[in-house]
Short mmCIF file of C-alpha atoms in Angstrom, two decimals:
data_model
loop_
_atom_site.label_atom_id
_atom_site.label_comp_id
_atom_site.label_asym_id
_atom_site.label_seq_id
_atom_site.Cartn_x
_atom_site.Cartn_y
_atom_site.Cartn_z
CA UNK L 28 -0.56 18.06 -9.71
CA UNK L 29 -0.72 20.83 -7.16
CA UNK L 30 3.02 20.59 -6.60
CA UNK L 31 3.60 21.77 -10.17
CA UNK L 32 1.35 24.83 -9.90
CA UNK L 33 2.87 28.24 -9.25
CA UNK L 34 2.34 29.48 -5.70
CA UNK L 35 0.06 32.34 -6.76
CA UNK L 36 -2.22 29.89 -8.55
CA UNK L 37 -2.44 27.68 -5.47
CA UNK L 38 -3.27 30.78 -3.29
CA UNK L 39 -5.91 31.91 -5.77
CA UNK L 40 -7.51 28.46 -5.80
CA UNK L 41 -7.49 28.34 -2.01
CA UNK L 42 -9.15 31.74 -1.75
CA UNK L 43 -11.73 30.63 -4.32
CA UNK L 44 -12.51 27.62 -2.12
CA UNK L 45 -12.87 29.80 0.97
CA UNK L 46 -15.12 32.29 -0.87
CA UNK L 47 -17.31 29.42 -2.20
CA UNK L 48 -17.54 28.00 1.32
CA UNK L 49 -18.49 31.39 2.83
CA UNK L 50 -21.15 32.06 0.17
CA UNK L 51 -22.63 28.59 0.50
CA UNK L 52 -22.69 28.76 4.32
CA UNK L 53 -24.35 32.16 4.23
CA UNK L 54 -26.96 30.89 1.76
CA UNK L 55 -27.65 27.77 3.82
CA UNK L 56 -28.01 29.80 7.02
CA UNK L 57 -30.40 32.26 5.26
CA UNK L 58 -32.59 29.44 3.83
CA UNK L 59 -32.60 27.28 6.93
CA UNK L 60 -33.35 30.15 9.28
CA UNK L 61 -37.03 29.98 8.41
CA UNK L 62 -37.06 26.47 9.86
CA UNK L 63 -35.32 27.43 13.05
CA UNK L 64 -32.02 26.01 12.04
CA UNK L 65 -28.56 27.14 10.94
CA UNK L 66 -26.17 25.29 8.60
CA UNK L 67 -24.30 23.68 11.49
CA UNK L 68 -27.58 22.65 13.21
CA UNK L 69 -28.72 20.94 10.04
CA UNK L 70 -25.29 19.24 9.62
CA UNK L 71 -25.59 17.64 13.02
CA UNK L 72 -29.17 16.50 12.32
CA UNK L 73 -28.03 15.17 8.89
CA UNK L 74 -25.11 13.19 10.35
CA UNK L 75 -27.44 11.72 13.07
CA UNK L 76 -30.06 10.83 10.41
CA UNK L 77 -27.52 9.28 8.00
CA UNK L 78 -27.19 6.10 9.88
CA UNK L 79 -25.08 4.11 12.21
CA UNK L 80 -22.31 5.50 14.41
CA UNK L 81 -18.86 3.84 14.44
CA UNK L 82 -20.12 1.32 16.94
CA UNK L 83 -23.20 0.52 14.85
CA UNK L 84 -25.61 2.27 17.19
CA UNK L 85 -28.11 4.94 16.40
CA UNK L 86 -26.49 7.51 18.79
CA UNK L 87 -23.16 9.19 18.25
CA UNK L 88 -20.56 10.13 20.83
CA UNK L 89 -19.98 13.88 20.94
CA UNK L 90 -16.33 13.34 19.92
CA UNK L 91 -17.45 11.33 16.86
CA UNK L 92 -19.91 14.06 15.85
CA UNK L 93 -17.30 16.74 16.29
CA UNK L 94 -15.01 15.04 13.81
CA UNK L 95 -17.83 14.60 11.29
CA UNK L 96 -19.21 18.17 11.39
CA UNK L 97 -15.84 19.91 11.81
CA UNK L 98 -16.70 21.83 15.00
CA UNK L 99 -14.75 22.05 18.18
CA UNK L 100 -16.06 19.86 20.98
CA UNK L 101 -17.12 22.93 22.96
CA UNK L 102 -18.94 24.54 20.02
CA UNK L 103 -20.63 21.24 19.28
CA UNK L 104 -21.71 20.86 22.95
CA UNK L 105 -23.38 24.29 22.83
CA UNK L 106 -25.07 23.49 19.50
CA UNK L 107 -26.31 20.11 20.87
CA UNK L 108 -27.63 21.87 23.99
CA UNK L 109 -29.70 24.20 21.72
CA UNK L 110 -30.98 21.26 19.64
CA UNK L 111 -31.86 19.43 22.83
CA UNK L 112 -33.72 22.47 24.19
CA UNK L 113 -35.73 22.46 20.91
CA UNK L 114 -36.39 18.71 21.43
CA UNK L 115 -34.65 17.77 18.18
CA UNK L 116 -31.96 15.59 19.84
CA UNK L 117 -31.55 13.92 23.22
CA UNK L 118 -28.34 13.31 25.12
CA UNK L 119 -27.45 10.38 27.33
CA UNK L 120 -24.54 8.83 29.05
CA UNK L 121 -22.47 6.27 27.20
CA UNK L 122 -23.05 2.82 28.69
CA UNK L 123 -19.50 1.73 27.94
CA UNK L 124 -17.88 4.92 29.24
CA UNK L 125 -19.79 6.84 31.95
CA UNK L 126 -17.84 10.05 31.10
CA UNK L 127 -18.88 10.01 27.48
CA UNK L 128 -22.09 11.57 26.15
CA UNK L 129 -24.17 10.14 23.26
CA UNK L 130 -26.47 12.16 21.06
CA UNK L 131 -29.44 10.89 19.02
CA UNK L 132 -32.33 12.28 17.03
CA UNK L 133 -35.73 12.46 18.60
CA UNK L 134 -38.89 11.84 16.54
CA UNK L 135 -39.27 15.63 16.22
CA UNK L 136 -35.67 15.94 15.08
CA UNK L 137 -36.20 13.23 12.44
CA UNK L 138 -39.28 15.03 11.22
CA UNK L 139 -37.49 18.42 11.04
CA UNK L 140 -34.58 16.79 9.22
CA UNK L 141 -36.89 15.19 6.63
CA UNK L 142 -38.72 18.48 6.17
CA UNK L 143 -35.59 20.57 5.63
CA UNK L 144 -33.34 18.07 3.85
CA UNK L 145 -34.66 18.86 0.30
CA UNK L 146 -34.14 22.60 0.89
CA UNK L 147 -30.53 22.06 2.05
CA UNK L 148 -29.74 19.75 -0.84
CA UNK L 149 -31.25 22.25 -3.27
CA UNK L 150 -29.01 25.02 -1.91
CA UNK L 151 -26.01 22.83 -2.19
CA UNK L 152 -26.84 21.85 -5.77
CA UNK L 153 -27.32 25.50 -6.74
CA UNK L 154 -24.20 26.81 -5.01
CA UNK L 155 -21.89 23.99 -5.92
CA UNK L 156 -22.99 23.40 -9.53
CA UNK L 157 -19.86 23.53 -11.58
CA UNK L 158 -17.75 24.57 -8.56
CA UNK L 159 -16.11 21.18 -8.01
CA UNK L 160 -14.34 19.12 -10.53
#
């Protein structure tokens, strides 16, 4: 149990996790850049492509996406605006709450996700092999 580990061991493990995260994120950004995406861009496309939102629909509320991709709502809004400009996603008003915004993949976004997904998964496999356990 973590509670039984000396403090210095916990801090070392934490720093190892942060270093692995930073290396993996940099590698993902480097590999995905050739496809016009960053790691966070792909993560949004991946969540949208995975399936149904909490309400069972194909589109996700921005707040729902923010919690899944671990970005602030303002950072996610800027990212979604870029993806929309590139015609990878589209935004629309929530029918049940006119103040809410829903985001969904376009056909172009679905195609880009399918094209890049094997590359992203390959990077994850390479970077995380043996790192978790």
